[in-house]
Amino acid sequence: MTLENKISQVFGLDDEGWARHANPWSGWTRFITCLPLLALAIWSRVWLGWWALVPIGLALLWIWANPKAFGPAKSDDAWISKGVLGERFWSSRSTMEIPERHRILPHLLNLVALAGLPFLVWGLVALQIWPTAVGVALIIGGKLWYIDRMAILYGDIVERSPELRYRGAPRT
């Protein structure tokens, strides 16, 4: 079992969970809100003191709830939907064959995102804007590039195995 697979289990990403997470609203709101809200909530200790635990808790709750907050994606047409669906394939790589050209770069891009963590922590501890901004930019930038590669991975896999293509939520 891969680390990504374990993380997806924590977030409850079963078949329905992945379909909900592939909804473009889920994907984009994660990028736009989750890390910036958490950083702002941590920074709010300057103004709120111990009451900052409330916005920190709310930000963490949103991070956990986001994949559950939206309905299933209607299709795989959106770039971010393809990226999330490719991420699902990637997280299952211990049981699914991943094309050779996709075996290294996702690890490197996760390292790019991880490289932002020390800057983010430094900025939030020292209340310095530039390391906070660099950390957020590296984490989000690395993750966006990773999702782009996952969209390409998704395309490669469904081209090879069309039966794996996401058919979308049933129309009601």
Coordinates of C-alpha atoms in Angstrom, one line a residue:
M1 CA 0.0 0.0 0.0
T2 CA 1.4 3.4 -1.0
L3 CA 1.6 6.4 1.3
E4 CA -0.9 8.2 -1.0
N5 CA -3.3 5.3 -0.6
K6 CA -3.1 5.5 3.2
I7 CA -3.7 9.3 3.0
S8 CA -6.7 8.7 0.8
Q9 CA -8.2 6.3 3.3
V10 CA -7.8 8.9 6.1
F11 CA -9.9 11.2 3.9
G12 CA -12.5 8.5 3.2
L13 CA -11.7 8.3 -0.5
D14 CA -13.5 5.2 -1.6
D15 CA -15.1 5.0 -5.1
E16 CA -17.7 7.6 -4.2
G17 CA -15.2 9.7 -2.3
W18 CA -12.8 9.9 -5.3
A19 CA -15.8 10.7 -7.6
R20 CA -16.7 13.6 -5.3
H21 CA -13.1 14.7 -5.0
A22 CA -12.9 14.7 -8.8
N23 CA -15.6 17.3 -8.9
P24 CA -13.9 20.5 -10.2
W25 CA -15.4 22.5 -7.3
S26 CA -13.7 20.2 -4.8
G27 CA -10.4 20.3 -6.5
W28 CA -10.2 24.0 -7.1
T29 CA -11.5 25.0 -3.6
R30 CA -8.8 22.8 -2.1
F31 CA -6.1 24.7 -4.0
I32 CA -7.6 28.1 -3.4
T33 CA -8.7 27.8 0.2
C34 CA -7.2 24.9 2.3
L35 CA -3.5 25.9 2.7
P36 CA -4.1 29.7 2.6
L37 CA -6.9 29.4 5.2
L38 CA -4.8 27.2 7.5
A39 CA -1.8 29.6 7.2
L40 CA -4.1 32.6 8.0
A41 CA -5.7 30.7 10.9
I42 CA -2.3 30.0 12.4
W43 CA -1.2 33.5 11.8
S44 CA -4.3 34.7 13.6
R45 CA -2.7 33.8 16.9
V46 CA -1.3 37.4 16.7
W47 CA -4.8 38.9 16.9
L48 CA -6.8 36.2 18.6
G49 CA -4.3 34.5 21.0
W50 CA -5.6 31.1 22.1
W51 CA -8.9 31.8 20.3
A52 CA -6.9 31.2 17.1
L53 CA -7.5 27.5 17.8
V54 CA -11.1 28.0 16.6
P55 CA -10.1 29.2 13.0
I56 CA -7.3 26.6 13.0
G57 CA -9.9 23.9 13.9
L58 CA -12.3 25.2 11.3
A59 CA -9.6 25.2 8.6
L60 CA -8.6 21.6 9.5
L61 CA -12.2 20.6 9.4
W62 CA -12.6 22.1 5.9
I63 CA -9.5 20.3 4.7
W64 CA -11.0 17.0 5.9
A65 CA -14.5 17.7 4.7
N66 CA -13.7 19.2 1.3
P67 CA -13.7 15.9 -0.6
K68 CA -17.1 15.0 0.9
A69 CA -18.7 18.5 0.4
F70 CA -19.4 18.2 -3.3
G71 CA -21.3 15.8 -5.5
P72 CA -19.6 13.4 -7.8
A73 CA -18.0 14.8 -10.9
K74 CA -20.3 14.6 -13.9
S75 CA -17.5 13.7 -16.3
D76 CA -13.7 13.6 -16.7
D77 CA -13.7 16.6 -19.0
A78 CA -12.2 19.1 -16.6
W79 CA -8.4 19.2 -16.3
I80 CA -8.5 19.0 -12.5
S81 CA -10.9 16.1 -12.7
K82 CA -8.4 14.2 -14.8
G83 CA -5.7 15.1 -12.4
V84 CA -7.6 13.8 -9.4
L85 CA -8.6 10.6 -11.2
G86 CA -4.9 10.2 -12.3
E87 CA -4.0 10.7 -8.6
R88 CA -6.3 7.8 -7.8
F89 CA -4.4 5.6 -10.3
W90 CA -1.1 6.8 -8.9
S91 CA -2.1 6.0 -5.3
S92 CA -3.0 2.5 -6.5
R93 CA 0.4 1.9 -8.2
S94 CA 1.2 -1.0 -5.9
T95 CA -1.6 -3.0 -7.6
M96 CA -1.8 -1.2 -10.9
E97 CA 0.8 -0.9 -13.7
I98 CA 1.9 2.7 -14.2
P99 CA 3.5 3.6 -17.5
E100 CA 7.3 3.9 -17.3
R101 CA 7.3 7.6 -18.1
H102 CA 5.3 8.4 -15.0
R103 CA 7.3 6.5 -12.4
I104 CA 9.8 9.2 -11.2
L105 CA 8.4 12.7 -11.8
P106 CA 5.5 12.5 -9.3
H107 CA 7.9 11.7 -6.5
L108 CA 10.1 14.7 -7.5
L109 CA 7.1 17.0 -7.6
N110 CA 6.0 15.8 -4.2
L111 CA 9.5 16.7 -3.0
V112 CA 9.1 20.2 -4.5
A113 CA 5.9 20.6 -2.5
L114 CA 7.5 19.2 0.6
A115 CA 10.4 21.7 0.2
G116 CA 7.9 24.4 0.9
L117 CA 7.1 23.0 4.3
P118 CA 10.2 24.3 6.2
F119 CA 9.6 27.8 4.7
L120 CA 6.0 27.7 5.7
V121 CA 6.7 26.6 9.2
W122 CA 9.5 29.2 9.6
G123 CA 7.2 31.9 8.3
L124 CA 4.4 30.9 10.6
V125 CA 6.6 30.6 13.7
A126 CA 8.5 33.8 13.1
L127 CA 5.5 35.7 11.7
Q128 CA 7.5 36.5 8.5
I129 CA 5.5 37.0 5.4
W130 CA 8.2 36.1 2.8
P131 CA 9.0 32.6 4.0
T132 CA 5.2 32.0 4.5
A133 CA 4.5 33.1 1.0
V134 CA 7.4 31.1 -0.4
G135 CA 6.3 28.0 1.5
V136 CA 2.7 28.4 0.3
A137 CA 3.9 29.0 -3.3
L138 CA 6.2 25.9 -3.3
I139 CA 3.5 23.7 -1.8
I140 CA 0.7 24.8 -4.1
G141 CA 2.9 25.1 -7.2
G142 CA 4.4 21.7 -6.6
K143 CA 0.9 20.2 -6.1
L144 CA -0.5 21.9 -9.2
W145 CA 2.4 20.6 -11.3
Y146 CA 1.8 17.1 -9.7
I147 CA -1.9 17.3 -10.6
D148 CA -0.9 18.2 -14.2
R149 CA 1.2 15.1 -14.4
M150 CA -1.6 13.1 -12.9
A151 CA -3.9 14.4 -15.6
I152 CA -1.4 13.2 -18.2
L153 CA -1.1 9.8 -16.4
Y154 CA -4.9 9.5 -16.4
G155 CA -5.0 10.1 -20.2
D156 CA -2.3 7.5 -20.8
I157 CA -4.0 4.9 -18.7
V158 CA -7.5 5.3 -20.1
E159 CA -6.0 5.3 -23.6
R160 CA -4.4 2.0 -22.8
S161 CA -7.4 0.7 -20.8
P162 CA -10.6 2.5 -21.9
E163 CA -12.7 0.5 -19.4
L164 CA -10.9 2.5 -16.6
R165 CA -12.3 5.8 -17.8
Y166 CA -14.5 7.6 -15.4
R167 CA -18.0 7.7 -16.8
G168 CA -19.3 10.3 -14.5
A169 CA -22.1 10.5 -11.9
P170 CA -25.4 9.0 -13.1
R171 CA -27.6 11.8 -14.5
T172 CA -30.8 12.3 -12.5

